[in-house]
mmCIF file of C-alpha atoms and ligand atoms in Angstrom:
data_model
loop_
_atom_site.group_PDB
_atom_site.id
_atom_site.type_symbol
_atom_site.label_atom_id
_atom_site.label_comp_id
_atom_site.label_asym_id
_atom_site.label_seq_id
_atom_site.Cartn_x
_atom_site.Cartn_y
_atom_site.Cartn_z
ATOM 1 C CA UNK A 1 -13.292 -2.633 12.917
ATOM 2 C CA UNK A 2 -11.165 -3.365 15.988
ATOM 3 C CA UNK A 3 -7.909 -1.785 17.159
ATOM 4 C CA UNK A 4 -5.053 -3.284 19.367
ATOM 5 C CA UNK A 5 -3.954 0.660 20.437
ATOM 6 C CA UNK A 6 -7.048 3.038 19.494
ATOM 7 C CA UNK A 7 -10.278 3.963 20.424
ATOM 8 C CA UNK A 8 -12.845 4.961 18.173
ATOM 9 C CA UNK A 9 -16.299 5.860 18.725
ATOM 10 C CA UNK A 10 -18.692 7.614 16.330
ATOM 11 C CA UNK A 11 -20.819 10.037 17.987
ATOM 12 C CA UNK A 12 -23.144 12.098 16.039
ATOM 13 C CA UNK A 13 -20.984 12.774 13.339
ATOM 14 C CA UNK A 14 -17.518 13.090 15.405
ATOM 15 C CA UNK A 15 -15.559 10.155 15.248
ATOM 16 C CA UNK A 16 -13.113 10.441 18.733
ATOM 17 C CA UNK A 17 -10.331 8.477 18.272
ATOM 18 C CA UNK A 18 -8.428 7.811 21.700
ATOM 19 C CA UNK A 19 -4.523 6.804 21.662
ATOM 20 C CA UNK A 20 -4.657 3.942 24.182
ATOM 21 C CA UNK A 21 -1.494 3.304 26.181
ATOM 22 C CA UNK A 22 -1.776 5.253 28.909
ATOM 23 C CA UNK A 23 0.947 3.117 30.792
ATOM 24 C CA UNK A 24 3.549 4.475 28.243
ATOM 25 C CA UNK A 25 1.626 7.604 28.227
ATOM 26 C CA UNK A 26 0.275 6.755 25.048
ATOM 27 C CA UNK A 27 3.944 6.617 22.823
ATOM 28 C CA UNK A 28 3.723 5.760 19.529
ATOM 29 C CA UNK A 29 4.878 2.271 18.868
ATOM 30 C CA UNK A 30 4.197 0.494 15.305
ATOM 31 C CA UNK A 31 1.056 -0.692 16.770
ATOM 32 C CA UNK A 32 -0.562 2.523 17.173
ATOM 33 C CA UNK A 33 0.970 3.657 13.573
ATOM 34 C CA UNK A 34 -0.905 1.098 12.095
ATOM 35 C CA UNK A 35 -3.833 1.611 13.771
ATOM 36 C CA UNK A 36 -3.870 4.868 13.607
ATOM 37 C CA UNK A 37 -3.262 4.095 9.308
ATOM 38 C CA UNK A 38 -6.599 2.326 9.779
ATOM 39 C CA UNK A 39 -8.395 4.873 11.626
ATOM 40 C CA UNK A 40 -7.369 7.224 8.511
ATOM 41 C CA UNK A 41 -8.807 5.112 6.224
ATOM 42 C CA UNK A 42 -12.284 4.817 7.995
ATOM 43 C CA UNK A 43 -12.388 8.829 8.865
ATOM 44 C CA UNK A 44 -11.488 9.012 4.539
ATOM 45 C CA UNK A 45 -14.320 6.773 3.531
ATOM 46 C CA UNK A 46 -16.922 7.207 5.596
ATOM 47 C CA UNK A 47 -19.283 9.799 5.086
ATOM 48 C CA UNK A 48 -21.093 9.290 8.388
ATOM 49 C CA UNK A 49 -17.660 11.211 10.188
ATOM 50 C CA UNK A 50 -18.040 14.869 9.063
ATOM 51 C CA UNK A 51 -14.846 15.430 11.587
ATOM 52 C CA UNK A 52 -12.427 13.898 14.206
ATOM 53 C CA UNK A 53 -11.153 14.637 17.863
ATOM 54 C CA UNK A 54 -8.362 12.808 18.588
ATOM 55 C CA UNK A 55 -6.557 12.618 22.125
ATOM 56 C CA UNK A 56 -4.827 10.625 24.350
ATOM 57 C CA UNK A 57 -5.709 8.170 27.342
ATOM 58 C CA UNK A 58 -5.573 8.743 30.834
ATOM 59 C CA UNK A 59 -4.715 12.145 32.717
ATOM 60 C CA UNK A 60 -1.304 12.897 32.326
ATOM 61 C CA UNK A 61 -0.343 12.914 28.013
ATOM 62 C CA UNK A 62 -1.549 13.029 24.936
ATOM 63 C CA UNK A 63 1.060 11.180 23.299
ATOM 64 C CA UNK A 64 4.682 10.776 25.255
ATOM 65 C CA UNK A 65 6.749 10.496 21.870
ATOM 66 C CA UNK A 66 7.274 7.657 19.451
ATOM 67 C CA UNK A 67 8.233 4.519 21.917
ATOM 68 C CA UNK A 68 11.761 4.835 22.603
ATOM 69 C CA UNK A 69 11.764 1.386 23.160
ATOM 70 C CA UNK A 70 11.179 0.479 19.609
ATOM 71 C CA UNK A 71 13.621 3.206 18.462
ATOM 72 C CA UNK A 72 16.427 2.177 20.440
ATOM 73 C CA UNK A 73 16.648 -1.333 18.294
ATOM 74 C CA UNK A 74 16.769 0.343 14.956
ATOM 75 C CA UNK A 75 18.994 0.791 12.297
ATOM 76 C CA UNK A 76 19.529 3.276 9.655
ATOM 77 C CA UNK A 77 17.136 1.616 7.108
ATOM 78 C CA UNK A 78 14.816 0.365 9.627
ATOM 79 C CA UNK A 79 14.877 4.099 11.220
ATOM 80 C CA UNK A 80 14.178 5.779 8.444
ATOM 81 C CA UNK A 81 11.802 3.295 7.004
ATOM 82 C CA UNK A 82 9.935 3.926 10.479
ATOM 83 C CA UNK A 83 9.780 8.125 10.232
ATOM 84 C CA UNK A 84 8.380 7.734 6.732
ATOM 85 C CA UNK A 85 5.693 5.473 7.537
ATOM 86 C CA UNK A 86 4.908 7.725 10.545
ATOM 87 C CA UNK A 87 5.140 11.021 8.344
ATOM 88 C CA UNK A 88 2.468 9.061 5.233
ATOM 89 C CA UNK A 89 0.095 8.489 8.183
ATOM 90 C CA UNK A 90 0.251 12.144 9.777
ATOM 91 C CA UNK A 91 -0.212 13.425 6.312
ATOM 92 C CA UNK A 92 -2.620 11.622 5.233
ATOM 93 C CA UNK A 93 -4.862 12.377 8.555
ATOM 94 C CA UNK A 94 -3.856 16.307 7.937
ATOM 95 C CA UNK A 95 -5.133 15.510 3.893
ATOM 96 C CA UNK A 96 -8.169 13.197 5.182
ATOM 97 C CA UNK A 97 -10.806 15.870 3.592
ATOM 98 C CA UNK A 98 -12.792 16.756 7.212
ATOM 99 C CA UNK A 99 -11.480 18.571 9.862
ATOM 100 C CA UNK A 100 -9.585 17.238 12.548
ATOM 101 C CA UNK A 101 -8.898 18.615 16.295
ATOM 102 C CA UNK A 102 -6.591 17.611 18.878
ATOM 103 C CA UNK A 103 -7.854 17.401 22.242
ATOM 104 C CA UNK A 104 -4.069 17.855 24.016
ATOM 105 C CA UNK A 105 -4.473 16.496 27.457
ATOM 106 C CA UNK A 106 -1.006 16.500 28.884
ATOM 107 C CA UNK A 107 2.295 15.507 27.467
ATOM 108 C CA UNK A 108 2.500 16.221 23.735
ATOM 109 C CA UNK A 109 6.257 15.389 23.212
ATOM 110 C CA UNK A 110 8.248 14.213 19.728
ATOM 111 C CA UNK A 111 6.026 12.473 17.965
ATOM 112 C CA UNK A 112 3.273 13.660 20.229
ATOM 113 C CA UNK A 113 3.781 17.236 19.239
ATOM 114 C CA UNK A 114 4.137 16.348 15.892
ATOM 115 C CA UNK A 115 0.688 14.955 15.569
ATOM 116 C CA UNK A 116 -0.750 17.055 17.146
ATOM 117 C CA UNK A 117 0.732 19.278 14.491
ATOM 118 C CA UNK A 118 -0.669 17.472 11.890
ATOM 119 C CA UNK A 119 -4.396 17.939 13.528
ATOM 120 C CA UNK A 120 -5.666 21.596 11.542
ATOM 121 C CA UNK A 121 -6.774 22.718 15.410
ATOM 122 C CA UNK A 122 -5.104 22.241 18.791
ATOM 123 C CA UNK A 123 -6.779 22.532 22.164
ATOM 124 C CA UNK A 124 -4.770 22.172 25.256
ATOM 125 C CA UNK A 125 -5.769 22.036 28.777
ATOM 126 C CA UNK A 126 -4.096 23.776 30.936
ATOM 127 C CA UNK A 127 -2.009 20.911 31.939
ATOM 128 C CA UNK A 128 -0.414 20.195 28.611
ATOM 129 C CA UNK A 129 2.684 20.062 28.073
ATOM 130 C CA UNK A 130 4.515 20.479 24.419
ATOM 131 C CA UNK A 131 7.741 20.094 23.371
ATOM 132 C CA UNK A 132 10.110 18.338 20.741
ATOM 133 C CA UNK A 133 13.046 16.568 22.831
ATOM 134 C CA UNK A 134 14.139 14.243 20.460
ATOM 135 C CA UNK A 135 17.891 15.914 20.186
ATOM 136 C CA UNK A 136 18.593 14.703 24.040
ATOM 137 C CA UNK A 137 18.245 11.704 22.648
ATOM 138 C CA UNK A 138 20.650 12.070 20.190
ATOM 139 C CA UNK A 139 17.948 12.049 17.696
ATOM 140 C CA UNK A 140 15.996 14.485 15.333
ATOM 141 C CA UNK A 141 12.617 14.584 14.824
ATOM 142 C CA UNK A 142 11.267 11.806 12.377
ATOM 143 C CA UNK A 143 7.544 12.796 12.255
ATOM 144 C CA UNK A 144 7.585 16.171 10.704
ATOM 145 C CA UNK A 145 8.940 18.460 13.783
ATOM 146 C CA UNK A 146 11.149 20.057 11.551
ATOM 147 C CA UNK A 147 8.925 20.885 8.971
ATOM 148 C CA UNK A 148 5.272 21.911 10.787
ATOM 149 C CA UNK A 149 6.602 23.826 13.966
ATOM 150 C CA UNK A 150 8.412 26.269 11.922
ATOM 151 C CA UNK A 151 5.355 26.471 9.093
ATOM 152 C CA UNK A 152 2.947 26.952 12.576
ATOM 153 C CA UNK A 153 5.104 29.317 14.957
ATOM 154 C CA UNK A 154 7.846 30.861 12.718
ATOM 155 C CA UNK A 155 11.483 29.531 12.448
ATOM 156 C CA UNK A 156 13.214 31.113 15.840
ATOM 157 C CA UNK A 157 10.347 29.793 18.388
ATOM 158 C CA UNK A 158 10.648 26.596 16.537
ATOM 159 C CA UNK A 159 14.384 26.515 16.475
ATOM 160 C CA UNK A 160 14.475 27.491 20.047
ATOM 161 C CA UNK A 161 12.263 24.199 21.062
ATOM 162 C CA UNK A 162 14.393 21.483 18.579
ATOM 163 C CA UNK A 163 17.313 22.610 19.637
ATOM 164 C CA UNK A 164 16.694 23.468 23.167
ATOM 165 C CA UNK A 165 14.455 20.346 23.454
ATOM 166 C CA UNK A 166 12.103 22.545 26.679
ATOM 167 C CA UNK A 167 8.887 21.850 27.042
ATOM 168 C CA UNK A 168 6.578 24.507 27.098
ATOM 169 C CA UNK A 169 3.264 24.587 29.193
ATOM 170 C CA UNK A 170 -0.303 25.566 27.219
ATOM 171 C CA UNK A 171 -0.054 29.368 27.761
ATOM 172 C CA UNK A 172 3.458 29.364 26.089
ATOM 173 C CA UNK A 173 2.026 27.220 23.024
ATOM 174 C CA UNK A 174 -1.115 29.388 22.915
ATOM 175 C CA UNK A 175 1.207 32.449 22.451
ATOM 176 C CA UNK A 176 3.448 31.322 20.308
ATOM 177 C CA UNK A 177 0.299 29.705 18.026
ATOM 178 C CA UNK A 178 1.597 25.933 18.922
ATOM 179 C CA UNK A 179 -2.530 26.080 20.858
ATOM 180 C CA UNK A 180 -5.402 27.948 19.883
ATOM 181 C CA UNK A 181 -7.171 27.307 22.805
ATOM 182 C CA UNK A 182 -6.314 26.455 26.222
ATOM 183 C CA UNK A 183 -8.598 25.222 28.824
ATOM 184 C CA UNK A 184 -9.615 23.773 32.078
ATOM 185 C CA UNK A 185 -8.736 20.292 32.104
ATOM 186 C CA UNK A 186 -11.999 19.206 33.080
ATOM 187 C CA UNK A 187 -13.714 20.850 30.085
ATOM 188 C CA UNK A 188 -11.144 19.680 27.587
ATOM 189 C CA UNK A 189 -13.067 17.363 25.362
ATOM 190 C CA UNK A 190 -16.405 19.622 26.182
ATOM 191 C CA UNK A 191 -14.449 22.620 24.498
ATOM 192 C CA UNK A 192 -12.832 20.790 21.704
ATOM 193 C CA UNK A 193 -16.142 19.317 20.577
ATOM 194 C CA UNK A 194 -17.717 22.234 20.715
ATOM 195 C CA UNK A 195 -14.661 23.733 18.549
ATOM 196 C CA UNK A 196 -15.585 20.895 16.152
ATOM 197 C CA UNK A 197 -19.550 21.062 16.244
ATOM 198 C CA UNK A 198 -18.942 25.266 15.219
ATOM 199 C CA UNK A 199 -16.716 24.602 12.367
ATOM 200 C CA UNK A 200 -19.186 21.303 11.661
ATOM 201 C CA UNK A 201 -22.038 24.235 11.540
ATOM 202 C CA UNK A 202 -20.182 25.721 8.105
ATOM 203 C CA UNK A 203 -20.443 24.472 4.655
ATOM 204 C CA UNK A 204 -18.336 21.142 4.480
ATOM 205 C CA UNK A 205 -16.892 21.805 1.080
ATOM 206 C CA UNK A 206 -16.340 24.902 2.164
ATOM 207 C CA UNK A 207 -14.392 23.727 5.355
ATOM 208 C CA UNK A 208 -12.516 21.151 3.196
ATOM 209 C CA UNK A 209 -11.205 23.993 0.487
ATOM 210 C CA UNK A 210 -10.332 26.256 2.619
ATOM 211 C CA UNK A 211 -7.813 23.437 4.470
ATOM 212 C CA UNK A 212 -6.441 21.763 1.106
ATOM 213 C CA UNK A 213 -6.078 25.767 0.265
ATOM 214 C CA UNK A 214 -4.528 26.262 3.522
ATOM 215 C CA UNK A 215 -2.430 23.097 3.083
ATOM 216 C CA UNK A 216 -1.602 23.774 -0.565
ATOM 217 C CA UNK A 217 -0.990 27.184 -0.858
ATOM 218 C CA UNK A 218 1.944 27.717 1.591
ATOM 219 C CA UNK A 219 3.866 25.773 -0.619
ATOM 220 C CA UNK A 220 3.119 27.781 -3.518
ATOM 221 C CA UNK A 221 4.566 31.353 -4.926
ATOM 222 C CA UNK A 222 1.848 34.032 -3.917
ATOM 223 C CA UNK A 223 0.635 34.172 -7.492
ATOM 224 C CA UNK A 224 0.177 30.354 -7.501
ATOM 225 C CA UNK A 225 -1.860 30.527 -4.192
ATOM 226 C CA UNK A 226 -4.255 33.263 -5.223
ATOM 227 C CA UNK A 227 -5.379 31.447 -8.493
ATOM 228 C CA UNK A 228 -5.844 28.298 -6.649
ATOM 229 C CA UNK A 229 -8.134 30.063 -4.127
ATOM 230 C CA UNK A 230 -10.138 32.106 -7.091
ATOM 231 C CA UNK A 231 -10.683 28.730 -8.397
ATOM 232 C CA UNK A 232 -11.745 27.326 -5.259
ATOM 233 C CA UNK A 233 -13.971 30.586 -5.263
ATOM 234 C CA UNK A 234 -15.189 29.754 -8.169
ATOM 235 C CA UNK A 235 -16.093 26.002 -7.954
ATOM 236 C CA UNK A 236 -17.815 26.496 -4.635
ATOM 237 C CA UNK A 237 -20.280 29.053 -6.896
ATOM 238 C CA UNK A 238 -21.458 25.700 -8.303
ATOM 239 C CA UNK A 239 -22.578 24.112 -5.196
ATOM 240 C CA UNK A 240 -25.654 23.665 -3.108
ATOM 241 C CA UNK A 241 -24.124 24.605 -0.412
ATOM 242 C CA UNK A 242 -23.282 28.055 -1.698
ATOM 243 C CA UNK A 243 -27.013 28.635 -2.883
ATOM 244 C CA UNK A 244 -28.293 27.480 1.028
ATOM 245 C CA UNK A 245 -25.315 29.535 2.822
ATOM 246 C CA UNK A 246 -26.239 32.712 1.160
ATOM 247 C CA UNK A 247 -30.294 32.452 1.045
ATOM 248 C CA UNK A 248 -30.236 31.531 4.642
ATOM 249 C CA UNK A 249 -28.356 34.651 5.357
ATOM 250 C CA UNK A 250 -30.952 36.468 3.049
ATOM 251 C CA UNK A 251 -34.096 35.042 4.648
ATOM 252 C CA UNK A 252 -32.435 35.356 7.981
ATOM 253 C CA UNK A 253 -32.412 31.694 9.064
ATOM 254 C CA UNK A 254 -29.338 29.355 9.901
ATOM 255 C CA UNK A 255 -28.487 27.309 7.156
ATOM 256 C CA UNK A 256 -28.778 23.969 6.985
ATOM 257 C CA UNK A 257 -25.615 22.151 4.783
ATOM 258 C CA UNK A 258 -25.518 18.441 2.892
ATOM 259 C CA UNK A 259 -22.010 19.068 1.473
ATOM 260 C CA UNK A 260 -23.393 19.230 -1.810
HETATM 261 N N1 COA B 1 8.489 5.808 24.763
HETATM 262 C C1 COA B 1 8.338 4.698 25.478
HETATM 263 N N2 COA B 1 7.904 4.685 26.738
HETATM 264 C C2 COA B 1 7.582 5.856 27.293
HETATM 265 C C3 COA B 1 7.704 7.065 26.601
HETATM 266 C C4 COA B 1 8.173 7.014 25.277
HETATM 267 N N3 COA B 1 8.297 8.111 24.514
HETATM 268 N N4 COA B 1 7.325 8.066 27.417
HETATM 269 C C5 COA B 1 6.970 7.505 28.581
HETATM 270 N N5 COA B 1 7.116 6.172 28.500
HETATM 271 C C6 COA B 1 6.837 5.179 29.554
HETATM 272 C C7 COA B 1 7.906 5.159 30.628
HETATM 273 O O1 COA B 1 9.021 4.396 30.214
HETATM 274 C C8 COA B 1 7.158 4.544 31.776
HETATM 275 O O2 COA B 1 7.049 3.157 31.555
HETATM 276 P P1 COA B 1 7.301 2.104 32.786
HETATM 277 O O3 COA B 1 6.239 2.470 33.797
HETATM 278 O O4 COA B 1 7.079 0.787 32.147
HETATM 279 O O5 COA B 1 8.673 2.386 33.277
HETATM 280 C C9 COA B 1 5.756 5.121 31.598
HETATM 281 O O6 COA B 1 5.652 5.521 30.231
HETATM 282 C C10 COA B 1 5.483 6.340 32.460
HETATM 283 O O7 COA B 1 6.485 7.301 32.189
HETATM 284 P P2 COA B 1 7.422 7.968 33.320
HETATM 285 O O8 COA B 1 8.671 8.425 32.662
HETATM 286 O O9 COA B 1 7.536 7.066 34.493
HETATM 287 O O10 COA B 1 6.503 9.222 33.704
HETATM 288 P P3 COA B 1 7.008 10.606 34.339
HETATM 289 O O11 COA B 1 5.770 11.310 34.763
HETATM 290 O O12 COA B 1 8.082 10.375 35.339
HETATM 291 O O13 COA B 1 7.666 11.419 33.115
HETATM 292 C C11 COA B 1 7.814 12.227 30.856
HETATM 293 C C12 COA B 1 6.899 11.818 32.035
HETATM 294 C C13 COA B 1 6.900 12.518 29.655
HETATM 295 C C14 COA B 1 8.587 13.512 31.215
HETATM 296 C C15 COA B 1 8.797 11.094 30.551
HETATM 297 O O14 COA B 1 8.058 9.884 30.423
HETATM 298 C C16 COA B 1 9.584 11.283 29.282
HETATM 299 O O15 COA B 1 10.518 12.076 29.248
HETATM 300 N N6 COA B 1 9.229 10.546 28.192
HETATM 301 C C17 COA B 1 9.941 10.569 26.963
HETATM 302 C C18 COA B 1 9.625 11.820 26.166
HETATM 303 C C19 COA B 1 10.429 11.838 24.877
HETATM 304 O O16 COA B 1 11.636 11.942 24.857
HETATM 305 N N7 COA B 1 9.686 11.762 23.740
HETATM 306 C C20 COA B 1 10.268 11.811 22.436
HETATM 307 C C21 COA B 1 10.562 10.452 21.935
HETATM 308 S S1 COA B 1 11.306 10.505 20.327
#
């Protein structure tokens, strides 16, 4: 499969998808939207790709915002019909069943922040930049700003970047929980992988509860969210996996996982 805006390159088990506009600084037009749509649908079906990096081209962003370009022509319908298409994708790459990490290599802005938000991990280099400026442009966010930075760092920090629209550089996101990591930029997509190949290490179905638990469960009452993790307990007891997790640990060897 091709892309007009993406890269995407399977390797050994990783599929690294690249945003590729690095003369926009990688903004999200429709192009990369639907590409990006694609991409989901590959990372979903596939069971070669047990989990994705995704980052930007080029030294200086991650992803620049949604193409300002594009947004200046549009009109209520078209505008909203735009944010909702963007929001399916990001949630259906957050909901893809394997886990995902952002590689944040510089500017991470609007829609850029957003999916990075929408990736379960974030590393940054040290040269990222995050932030959510959409209200200088007399705009709101339109990708879910307004609904994962307060779920991720708490309603004031996340109040004080939409409304503020400041960006803030990796060790203010990595204390505020925006990063988990930060890192040299040289050893960005070294450190991310290797942030992927550990979590790759674990039982798969394991991995994939504990997000869709994750995911699931903050929108639940407390009650709610406990019964849905006892019966994730529970349905992991039936698995392979469980049976090879627990005698490795008992014959002292790693264990070695099908996702079964
Ligand atoms: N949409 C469309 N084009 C964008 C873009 C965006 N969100 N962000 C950057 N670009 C383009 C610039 O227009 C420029 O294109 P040109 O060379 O054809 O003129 C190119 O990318 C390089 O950007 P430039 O602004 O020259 O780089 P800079 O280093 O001076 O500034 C930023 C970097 C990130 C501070 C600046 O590009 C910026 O503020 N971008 C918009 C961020 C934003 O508001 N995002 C939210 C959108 S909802």
């Amino acid at each position: 499969m091709s892309y007009q805006t993406l890269l995407f390159e399977l390797r050994d088990g990783i599929a690294v998808v690249t945003i590729n506009r690095p003369d926009k600084l990688n903004a999200l037009n429709d192009a990369v939207i639907a590409d990006l749509d694609r991409a989901v649908t590959r990372i979903e079906g596939d069971e070669a790709i047990k989990g994705v990096l995704l980052t930007g081209a080029g030294p200086k962003a991650f992803v620049a915002g949604a193409d300002i370009a594009e947004l200046s022509t549009q009109n209520q319908m078209s505008g909203k019909a735009r944010a909702m298409r963007g929001q399916a994708v990001f949630r259906r790459l957050e909901r893809c069943g394997k886990p995902v990490v952002a590689a944040v290599n510089g500017f991470a802005l609007g829609g850029g922040c957003e999916l990075a938000m929408a990736c379960h991990l974030r590393v940054a280099s040290e040269t990222a930049r995050f932030g959510q400026p959409e209200v200088k442009l007399g705009i709101g966010p339109g990708y879910g700003g307004t609904v994962r930075l307060p779920r991720l760092v708490g309603k004031g920090r996340a109040l004080d970047l939409l409304l503020t629209a400041r960006m803030v550089g990796a060790e203010e996101a990595l204390q505020m929980g925006l990063a988990n990591r930060v890192v040299p930029a040289d050893r960005l997509m070294e450190e991310a992988e290797q942030l992927l190949r550990t979590i790759l290490a674990n039982g798969p179905l394991a991995v994939r509860l504990c997000i869709e638990a994750v995911d699931a469960g903050l929108e639940m009452s407390m009650d709610e969210a406990l019964l849905l993790e006892a019966n994730h307990f529970g349905l992991l007891a039936s698995t392979e996996d469980m049976r090879e997790g627990m005698g490795a640990f008992l014959e002292k060897r790693a264990a070695s996982f099908h996702g079964r």
